Amino acid sequence: MMRAVTRSRSQPNAFARDLFDGLPARYDLLAEILSFGQNGLWRKTMVDTVAAMEPAPTRVLDVATGTAGVALMLAERTPATVTGIDLTEAMLRRGRDRVARRGRSDRVRLLVGRGEQLPFADGTFDALTFTYLMRYVADPAATIRELARVVRPGGHIANLEFAVPPNPVWRAAWVAYTRGVIPLAGLITGGREWYEVGRFLGPSISAHYRAYPVHWMQDAWRAAGIEAIGSRPMSLGGGLVMWGRRRD
């Protein structure tokens, strides 16, 4: 994991693989720590926007599926066949184990792949979700265009990302939490390597939003042909759920 901390964003795929390759056994714990214990609620809020589709989706793609947490939630909340795609084989192996234990192997399939170059035809899916992806791609605008490409006209797109609270008081608390508590929690739960990863994550979120603030991301969605865009800050701004519809 030390390699991940020193990787350049100019090598985003290798960067993401290095970062997450050693995390599967504790990934869900780390997600809870990073989200102040709110990760499940954030995911549910994103999935709610897909579950509310009329007619209900029959094919859904979950990008950056990780250990298949969102993919499983989509299979439980909708009648759809769910495809999950992720760069990291170790994460997918754990995801496949989870899918099998939940008896969802007939509804959820997991594939190795890149969000920037999806192996699907145009308009394949009724809906698409992606979670914590944008910090690990070289060109967010091009990636959003690629995500939108595989969704049928009128289909739904939803996203969950970590965020930086806009309120100065909560932002100061968030900075203290991400720079202090998260590295310490990483040290306690996983040793020195997890401490280094924990120390990296908070600053990486801040740097991402300096380069690509929320209004920039919404403009990129519109440019990719996504309309009816909505967003909801989560947990005082520590997370952000966005959704929209592929333009007819």
PDB file of C-alpha atoms in Angstrom:
ATOM      1  CA  MET A   1       0.000   0.000   0.000  1.00  0.00           C
ATOM      2  CA  MET A   2       2.938   2.350   0.395  1.00  0.00           C
ATOM      3  CA  ARG A   3       3.231   2.373  -3.420  1.00  0.00           C
ATOM      4  CA  ALA A   4      -0.288   3.799  -3.641  1.00  0.00           C
ATOM      5  CA  VAL A   5       0.591   6.836  -1.564  1.00  0.00           C
ATOM      6  CA  THR A   6       3.463   7.766  -3.867  1.00  0.00           C
ATOM      7  CA  ARG A   7       1.739   7.031  -7.204  1.00  0.00           C
ATOM      8  CA  SER A   8       1.077  10.028  -9.403  1.00  0.00           C
ATOM      9  CA  ARG A   9      -2.459  10.896 -10.514  1.00  0.00           C
ATOM     10  CA  SER A  10      -0.987  10.724 -14.012  1.00  0.00           C
ATOM     11  CA  GLN A  11      -1.233   6.927 -13.556  1.00  0.00           C
ATOM     12  CA  PRO A  12      -4.725   6.745 -12.087  1.00  0.00           C
ATOM     13  CA  ASN A  13      -5.501   3.109 -12.863  1.00  0.00           C
ATOM     14  CA  ALA A  14      -2.237   1.833 -11.389  1.00  0.00           C
ATOM     15  CA  PHE A  15      -2.745   4.253  -8.509  1.00  0.00           C
ATOM     16  CA  ALA A  16      -6.194   2.833  -7.727  1.00  0.00           C
ATOM     17  CA  ARG A  17      -5.058  -0.789  -8.064  1.00  0.00           C
ATOM     18  CA  ASP A  18      -2.153  -0.213  -5.676  1.00  0.00           C
ATOM     19  CA  LEU A  19      -4.339   1.633  -3.191  1.00  0.00           C
ATOM     20  CA  PHE A  20      -7.143  -0.921  -3.023  1.00  0.00           C
ATOM     21  CA  ASP A  21      -5.319  -4.182  -3.715  1.00  0.00           C
ATOM     22  CA  GLY A  22      -4.526  -4.760  -0.044  1.00  0.00           C
ATOM     23  CA  LEU A  23      -7.802  -3.429   1.363  1.00  0.00           C
ATOM     24  CA  PRO A  24     -10.577  -5.958   0.605  1.00  0.00           C
ATOM     25  CA  ALA A  25     -10.634  -7.660   4.016  1.00  0.00           C
ATOM     26  CA  ARG A  26     -11.225  -4.334   5.775  1.00  0.00           C
ATOM     27  CA  TYR A  27     -12.571  -2.180   2.947  1.00  0.00           C
ATOM     28  CA  ASP A  28     -16.095  -1.941   4.331  1.00  0.00           C
ATOM     29  CA  LEU A  29     -14.732  -0.989   7.756  1.00  0.00           C
ATOM     30  CA  LEU A  30     -12.617   1.734   6.161  1.00  0.00           C
ATOM     31  CA  ALA A  31     -15.642   3.052   4.238  1.00  0.00           C
ATOM     32  CA  GLU A  32     -17.573   3.318   7.505  1.00  0.00           C
ATOM     33  CA  ILE A  33     -14.712   5.167   9.205  1.00  0.00           C
ATOM     34  CA  LEU A  34     -14.325   7.585   6.286  1.00  0.00           C
ATOM     35  CA  SER A  35     -18.062   8.307   6.225  1.00  0.00           C
ATOM     36  CA  PHE A  36     -18.491   8.803   9.986  1.00  0.00           C
ATOM     37  CA  GLY A  37     -20.425   5.536  10.069  1.00  0.00           C
ATOM     38  CA  GLN A  38     -22.849   6.852   7.418  1.00  0.00           C
ATOM     39  CA  ASN A  39     -21.716   4.835   4.378  1.00  0.00           C
ATOM     40  CA  GLY A  40     -24.740   2.546   4.463  1.00  0.00           C
ATOM     41  CA  LEU A  41     -27.148   5.497   4.587  1.00  0.00           C
ATOM     42  CA  TRP A  42     -25.311   7.242   1.747  1.00  0.00           C
ATOM     43  CA  ARG A  43     -25.461   4.122  -0.423  1.00  0.00           C
ATOM     44  CA  LYS A  44     -29.145   3.638   0.361  1.00  0.00           C
ATOM     45  CA  THR A  45     -29.887   7.228  -0.663  1.00  0.00           C
ATOM     46  CA  MET A  46     -28.158   6.688  -4.009  1.00  0.00           C
ATOM     47  CA  VAL A  47     -29.891   3.349  -4.601  1.00  0.00           C
ATOM     48  CA  ASP A  48     -33.258   4.913  -3.671  1.00  0.00           C
ATOM     49  CA  THR A  49     -33.060   7.075  -6.784  1.00  0.00           C
ATOM     50  CA  VAL A  50     -32.699   3.959  -8.971  1.00  0.00           C
ATOM     51  CA  ALA A  51     -35.332   1.948  -7.088  1.00  0.00           C
ATOM     52  CA  ALA A  52     -37.845   4.756  -7.700  1.00  0.00           C
ATOM     53  CA  MET A  53     -37.567   4.450 -11.504  1.00  0.00           C
ATOM     54  CA  GLU A  54     -40.769   3.781 -13.448  1.00  0.00           C
ATOM     55  CA  PRO A  55     -40.786   1.366 -15.097  1.00  0.00           C
ATOM     56  CA  ALA A  56     -38.414  -0.529 -12.839  1.00  0.00           C
ATOM     57  CA  PRO A  57     -34.966  -1.133 -14.359  1.00  0.00           C
ATOM     58  CA  THR A  58     -34.132  -4.570 -15.724  1.00  0.00           C
ATOM     59  CA  ARG A  59     -30.399  -4.017 -16.334  1.00  0.00           C
ATOM     60  CA  VAL A  60     -28.177  -1.943 -14.034  1.00  0.00           C
ATOM     61  CA  LEU A  61     -24.417  -1.315 -14.132  1.00  0.00           C
ATOM     62  CA  ASP A  62     -22.509  -0.503 -10.930  1.00  0.00           C
ATOM     63  CA  VAL A  63     -19.092   1.018 -11.701  1.00  0.00           C
ATOM     64  CA  ALA A  64     -16.298   0.893  -9.113  1.00  0.00           C
ATOM     65  CA  THR A  65     -18.339  -1.819  -7.416  1.00  0.00           C
ATOM     66  CA  GLY A  66     -15.540  -2.831  -5.046  1.00  0.00           C
ATOM     67  CA  THR A  67     -16.760  -5.619  -2.770  1.00  0.00           C
ATOM     68  CA  ALA A  68     -20.245  -5.456  -4.370  1.00  0.00           C
ATOM     69  CA  GLY A  69     -22.018  -3.617  -1.559  1.00  0.00           C
ATOM     70  CA  VAL A  70     -23.977  -1.343  -3.908  1.00  0.00           C
ATOM     71  CA  ALA A  71     -24.531  -4.120  -6.458  1.00  0.00           C
ATOM     72  CA  LEU A  72     -26.130  -6.297  -3.782  1.00  0.00           C
ATOM     73  CA  MET A  73     -28.286  -3.425  -2.586  1.00  0.00           C
ATOM     74  CA  LEU A  74     -29.476  -2.810  -6.155  1.00  0.00           C
ATOM     75  CA  ALA A  75     -30.353  -6.512  -6.536  1.00  0.00           C
ATOM     76  CA  GLU A  76     -32.345  -6.389  -3.308  1.00  0.00           C
ATOM     77  CA  ARG A  77     -34.164  -3.150  -4.099  1.00  0.00           C
ATOM     78  CA  THR A  78     -34.929  -3.682  -7.812  1.00  0.00           C
ATOM     79  CA  PRO A  79     -35.825  -6.632 -10.078  1.00  0.00           C
ATOM     80  CA  ALA A  80     -32.786  -5.875 -12.256  1.00  0.00           C
ATOM     81  CA  THR A  81     -29.881  -8.035 -13.284  1.00  0.00           C
ATOM     82  CA  VAL A  82     -26.868  -6.131 -11.912  1.00  0.00           C
ATOM     83  CA  THR A  83     -23.401  -6.019 -13.434  1.00  0.00           C
ATOM     84  CA  GLY A  84     -20.591  -4.727 -11.236  1.00  0.00           C
ATOM     85  CA  ILE A  85     -17.254  -3.637 -12.689  1.00  0.00           C
ATOM     86  CA  ASP A  86     -14.024  -2.749 -10.890  1.00  0.00           C
ATOM     87  CA  LEU A  87     -10.291  -2.471 -11.542  1.00  0.00           C
ATOM     88  CA  THR A  88      -9.144  -4.480  -8.541  1.00  0.00           C
ATOM     89  CA  GLU A  89      -9.372  -8.252  -8.756  1.00  0.00           C
ATOM     90  CA  ALA A  90      -8.851  -8.708  -5.023  1.00  0.00           C
ATOM     91  CA  MET A  91     -11.881  -6.542  -4.300  1.00  0.00           C
ATOM     92  CA  LEU A  92     -13.958  -8.481  -6.830  1.00  0.00           C
ATOM     93  CA  ARG A  93     -12.962 -11.822  -5.300  1.00  0.00           C
ATOM     94  CA  ARG A  94     -14.307 -10.656  -1.956  1.00  0.00           C
ATOM     95  CA  GLY A  95     -17.368  -9.282  -3.732  1.00  0.00           C
ATOM     96  CA  ARG A  96     -18.059 -12.625  -5.403  1.00  0.00           C
ATOM     97  CA  ASP A  97     -17.867 -14.337  -2.015  1.00  0.00           C
ATOM     98  CA  ARG A  98     -20.398 -11.862  -0.627  1.00  0.00           C
ATOM     99  CA  VAL A  99     -22.712 -12.337  -3.593  1.00  0.00           C
ATOM    100  CA  ALA A 100     -22.581 -16.120  -3.212  1.00  0.00           C
ATOM    101  CA  ARG A 101     -23.252 -15.970   0.537  1.00  0.00           C
ATOM    102  CA  ARG A 102     -26.294 -13.787  -0.090  1.00  0.00           C
ATOM    103  CA  GLY A 103     -27.620 -16.175  -2.731  1.00  0.00           C
ATOM    104  CA  ARG A 104     -27.527 -13.525  -5.478  1.00  0.00           C
ATOM    105  CA  SER A 105     -25.190 -15.166  -7.989  1.00  0.00           C
ATOM    106  CA  ASP A 106     -28.084 -15.487 -10.444  1.00  0.00           C
ATOM    107  CA  ARG A 107     -28.709 -11.722 -10.357  1.00  0.00           C
ATOM    108  CA  VAL A 108     -25.269 -10.168  -9.809  1.00  0.00           C
ATOM    109  CA  ARG A 109     -22.181 -10.691 -11.962  1.00  0.00           C
ATOM    110  CA  LEU A 110     -18.828  -8.987 -11.345  1.00  0.00           C
ATOM    111  CA  LEU A 111     -16.249  -8.132 -14.010  1.00  0.00           C
ATOM    112  CA  VAL A 112     -12.781  -6.598 -14.114  1.00  0.00           C
ATOM    113  CA  GLY A 113     -12.806  -3.365 -16.095  1.00  0.00           C
ATOM    114  CA  ARG A 114     -12.236   0.387 -16.260  1.00  0.00           C
ATOM    115  CA  GLY A 115     -14.851   3.091 -15.890  1.00  0.00           C
ATOM    116  CA  GLU A 116     -13.028   5.064 -18.596  1.00  0.00           C
ATOM    117  CA  GLN A 117     -13.434   2.266 -21.172  1.00  0.00           C
ATOM    118  CA  LEU A 118     -16.522   0.162 -20.549  1.00  0.00           C
ATOM    119  CA  PRO A 119     -16.864  -3.116 -22.496  1.00  0.00           C
ATOM    120  CA  PHE A 120     -20.538  -2.562 -23.351  1.00  0.00           C
ATOM    121  CA  ALA A 121     -22.495  -1.289 -26.334  1.00  0.00           C
ATOM    122  CA  ASP A 122     -24.234   2.088 -26.334  1.00  0.00           C
ATOM    123  CA  GLY A 123     -27.480   2.165 -24.355  1.00  0.00           C
ATOM    124  CA  THR A 124     -27.020  -1.288 -22.795  1.00  0.00           C
ATOM    125  CA  PHE A 125     -28.321  -0.410 -19.312  1.00  0.00           C
ATOM    126  CA  ASP A 126     -31.491   1.111 -17.875  1.00  0.00           C
ATOM    127  CA  ALA A 127     -29.534   2.624 -15.001  1.00  0.00           C
ATOM    128  CA  LEU A 128     -25.956   3.115 -13.838  1.00  0.00           C
ATOM    129  CA  THR A 129     -24.424   3.864 -10.450  1.00  0.00           C
ATOM    130  CA  PHE A 130     -20.843   4.778  -9.607  1.00  0.00           C
ATOM    131  CA  THR A 131     -19.299   5.242  -6.193  1.00  0.00           C
ATOM    132  CA  TYR A 132     -16.087   6.994  -5.101  1.00  0.00           C
ATOM    133  CA  LEU A 133     -14.752   6.853  -8.678  1.00  0.00           C
ATOM    134  CA  MET A 134     -13.861  10.357  -9.821  1.00  0.00           C
ATOM    135  CA  ARG A 135     -10.713  10.762  -7.720  1.00  0.00           C
ATOM    136  CA  TYR A 136      -9.142   7.807  -9.512  1.00  0.00           C
ATOM    137  CA  VAL A 137      -9.519   8.781 -13.162  1.00  0.00           C
ATOM    138  CA  ALA A 138      -7.280  11.065 -15.227  1.00  0.00           C
ATOM    139  CA  ASP A 139     -10.098  12.825 -17.087  1.00  0.00           C
ATOM    140  CA  PRO A 140     -13.374  13.073 -15.128  1.00  0.00           C
ATOM    141  CA  ALA A 141     -15.284  14.721 -17.991  1.00  0.00           C
ATOM    142  CA  ALA A 142     -14.332  11.994 -20.472  1.00  0.00           C
ATOM    143  CA  THR A 143     -15.182   9.323 -17.896  1.00  0.00           C
ATOM    144  CA  ILE A 144     -18.641  10.801 -17.347  1.00  0.00           C
ATOM    145  CA  ARG A 145     -19.237  10.764 -21.114  1.00  0.00           C
ATOM    146  CA  GLU A 146     -18.256   7.094 -21.198  1.00  0.00           C
ATOM    147  CA  LEU A 147     -20.565   6.260 -18.292  1.00  0.00           C
ATOM    148  CA  ALA A 148     -23.459   8.070 -19.958  1.00  0.00           C
ATOM    149  CA  ARG A 149     -22.779   6.286 -23.263  1.00  0.00           C
ATOM    150  CA  VAL A 150     -23.821   2.847 -21.962  1.00  0.00           C
ATOM    151  CA  VAL A 151     -27.116   4.099 -20.469  1.00  0.00           C
ATOM    152  CA  ARG A 152     -30.186   4.081 -22.698  1.00  0.00           C
ATOM    153  CA  PRO A 153     -31.952   7.388 -23.449  1.00  0.00           C
ATOM    154  CA  GLY A 154     -34.216   8.156 -20.523  1.00  0.00           C
ATOM    155  CA  GLY A 155     -32.172   5.885 -18.235  1.00  0.00           C
ATOM    156  CA  HIS A 156     -30.998   6.868 -14.779  1.00  0.00           C
ATOM    157  CA  ILE A 157     -27.484   7.714 -13.531  1.00  0.00           C
ATOM    158  CA  ALA A 158     -26.586   8.119  -9.854  1.00  0.00           C
ATOM    159  CA  ASN A 159     -23.335   8.801  -8.031  1.00  0.00           C
ATOM    160  CA  LEU A 160     -21.978   8.805  -4.481  1.00  0.00           C
ATOM    161  CA  GLU A 161     -18.755  10.584  -3.564  1.00  0.00           C
ATOM    162  CA  PHE A 162     -17.032  11.807  -0.447  1.00  0.00           C
ATOM    163  CA  ALA A 163     -17.247  15.596  -0.205  1.00  0.00           C
ATOM    164  CA  VAL A 164     -15.896  18.586   1.704  1.00  0.00           C
ATOM    165  CA  PRO A 165     -18.471  20.326   3.959  1.00  0.00           C
ATOM    166  CA  PRO A 166     -19.156  23.882   2.727  1.00  0.00           C
ATOM    167  CA  ASN A 167     -19.909  25.287   6.195  1.00  0.00           C
ATOM    168  CA  PRO A 168     -16.647  26.657   7.688  1.00  0.00           C
ATOM    169  CA  VAL A 169     -17.297  25.167  11.135  1.00  0.00           C
ATOM    170  CA  TRP A 170     -18.111  21.699   9.836  1.00  0.00           C
ATOM    171  CA  ARG A 171     -15.284  21.939   7.306  1.00  0.00           C
ATOM    172  CA  ALA A 172     -12.793  22.612  10.110  1.00  0.00           C
ATOM    173  CA  ALA A 173     -14.129  19.602  12.016  1.00  0.00           C
ATOM    174  CA  TRP A 174     -13.925  17.507   8.837  1.00  0.00           C
ATOM    175  CA  VAL A 175     -10.298  18.516   8.254  1.00  0.00           C
ATOM    176  CA  ALA A 176      -9.416  17.584  11.830  1.00  0.00           C
ATOM    177  CA  TYR A 177     -11.214  14.261  11.448  1.00  0.00           C
ATOM    178  CA  THR A 178      -9.680  13.309   8.105  1.00  0.00           C
ATOM    179  CA  ARG A 179      -6.147  14.430   9.043  1.00  0.00           C
ATOM    180  CA  GLY A 180      -6.171  13.091  12.591  1.00  0.00           C
ATOM    181  CA  VAL A 181      -8.794  10.464  13.361  1.00  0.00           C
ATOM    182  CA  ILE A 182      -8.695   8.545  10.068  1.00  0.00           C
ATOM    183  CA  PRO A 183      -4.901   7.982  10.015  1.00  0.00           C
ATOM    184  CA  LEU A 184      -5.010   6.939  13.676  1.00  0.00           C
ATOM    185  CA  ALA A 185      -7.901   4.559  12.997  1.00  0.00           C
ATOM    186  CA  GLY A 186      -5.918   3.130  10.098  1.00  0.00           C
ATOM    187  CA  LEU A 187      -2.905   2.592  12.338  1.00  0.00           C
ATOM    188  CA  ILE A 188      -5.015   0.827  14.965  1.00  0.00           C
ATOM    189  CA  THR A 189      -6.936  -1.374  12.515  1.00  0.00           C
ATOM    190  CA  GLY A 190      -4.223  -2.155   9.980  1.00  0.00           C
ATOM    191  CA  GLY A 191      -0.803  -0.965  11.070  1.00  0.00           C
ATOM    192  CA  ARG A 192       1.659   1.376   9.411  1.00  0.00           C
ATOM    193  CA  GLU A 193       0.499   0.786   5.821  1.00  0.00           C
ATOM    194  CA  TRP A 194      -3.109   1.629   6.699  1.00  0.00           C
ATOM    195  CA  TYR A 195      -1.886   4.714   8.548  1.00  0.00           C
ATOM    196  CA  GLU A 196      -0.186   5.914   5.358  1.00  0.00           C
ATOM    197  CA  VAL A 197      -3.305   5.269   3.294  1.00  0.00           C
ATOM    198  CA  GLY A 198      -5.476   7.027   5.898  1.00  0.00           C
ATOM    199  CA  ARG A 199      -3.129  10.002   5.842  1.00  0.00           C
ATOM    200  CA  PHE A 200      -3.449  10.211   2.061  1.00  0.00           C
ATOM    201  CA  LEU A 201      -7.245   9.998   1.724  1.00  0.00           C
ATOM    202  CA  GLY A 202      -8.375  13.257   3.370  1.00  0.00           C
ATOM    203  CA  PRO A 203      -6.002  15.508   1.415  1.00  0.00           C
ATOM    204  CA  SER A 204      -6.910  13.666  -1.801  1.00  0.00           C
ATOM    205  CA  ILE A 205     -10.601  14.511  -1.298  1.00  0.00           C
ATOM    206  CA  SER A 206      -9.759  18.175  -0.676  1.00  0.00           C
ATOM    207  CA  ALA A 207      -7.512  18.335  -3.737  1.00  0.00           C
ATOM    208  CA  HIS A 208     -10.167  16.731  -5.917  1.00  0.00           C
ATOM    209  CA  TYR A 209     -12.817  19.310  -4.991  1.00  0.00           C
ATOM    210  CA  ARG A 210     -10.418  22.186  -5.514  1.00  0.00           C
ATOM    211  CA  ALA A 211      -9.878  20.945  -9.063  1.00  0.00           C
ATOM    212  CA  TYR A 212     -13.432  19.720  -9.720  1.00  0.00           C
ATOM    213  CA  PRO A 213     -16.014  21.466  -7.517  1.00  0.00           C
ATOM    214  CA  VAL A 214     -19.622  20.330  -7.518  1.00  0.00           C
ATOM    215  CA  HIS A 215     -20.770  22.932 -10.072  1.00  0.00           C
ATOM    216  CA  TRP A 216     -17.996  21.768 -12.438  1.00  0.00           C
ATOM    217  CA  MET A 217     -19.175  18.188 -12.087  1.00  0.00           C
ATOM    218  CA  GLN A 218     -22.791  19.154 -12.762  1.00  0.00           C
ATOM    219  CA  ASP A 219     -21.682  20.998 -15.916  1.00  0.00           C
ATOM    220  CA  ALA A 220     -19.751  17.897 -17.011  1.00  0.00           C
ATOM    221  CA  TRP A 221     -22.870  15.775 -16.529  1.00  0.00           C
ATOM    222  CA  ARG A 222     -24.893  18.182 -18.693  1.00  0.00           C
ATOM    223  CA  ALA A 223     -22.212  18.164 -21.382  1.00  0.00           C
ATOM    224  CA  ALA A 224     -22.398  14.351 -21.381  1.00  0.00           C
ATOM    225  CA  GLY A 225     -26.115  14.460 -22.133  1.00  0.00           C
ATOM    226  CA  ILE A 226     -27.461  14.046 -18.600  1.00  0.00           C
ATOM    227  CA  GLU A 227     -30.434  16.187 -17.569  1.00  0.00           C
ATOM    228  CA  ALA A 228     -32.788  16.612 -14.607  1.00  0.00           C
ATOM    229  CA  ILE A 229     -29.721  16.646 -12.357  1.00  0.00           C
ATOM    230  CA  GLY A 230     -30.305  16.650  -8.618  1.00  0.00           C
ATOM    231  CA  SER A 231     -27.945  16.444  -5.667  1.00  0.00           C
ATOM    232  CA  ARG A 232     -28.149  15.933  -1.936  1.00  0.00           C
ATOM    233  CA  PRO A 233     -25.376  16.696   0.567  1.00  0.00           C
ATOM    234  CA  MET A 234     -25.065  13.919   3.123  1.00  0.00           C
ATOM    235  CA  SER A 235     -24.041  14.102   6.782  1.00  0.00           C
ATOM    236  CA  LEU A 236     -23.373  17.849   6.967  1.00  0.00           C
ATOM    237  CA  GLY A 237     -21.602  17.767   3.607  1.00  0.00           C
ATOM    238  CA  GLY A 238     -19.211  14.869   4.192  1.00  0.00           C
ATOM    239  CA  GLY A 239     -20.803  13.006   1.296  1.00  0.00           C
ATOM    240  CA  LEU A 240     -22.683  13.920  -1.864  1.00  0.00           C
ATOM    241  CA  VAL A 241     -25.286  11.962  -3.834  1.00  0.00           C
ATOM    242  CA  MET A 242     -26.020  13.145  -7.393  1.00  0.00           C
ATOM    243  CA  TRP A 243     -28.481  11.763  -9.919  1.00  0.00           C
ATOM    244  CA  GLY A 244     -29.827  12.530 -13.353  1.00  0.00           C
ATOM    245  CA  ARG A 245     -31.428  11.150 -16.499  1.00  0.00           C
ATOM    246  CA  ARG A 246     -29.827  10.376 -19.853  1.00  0.00           C
ATOM    247  CA  ARG A 247     -31.286  12.824 -22.341  1.00  0.00           C
ATOM    248  CA  ASP A 248     -33.710  11.312 -24.862  1.00  0.00           C
TER     249      ASP A 248
END
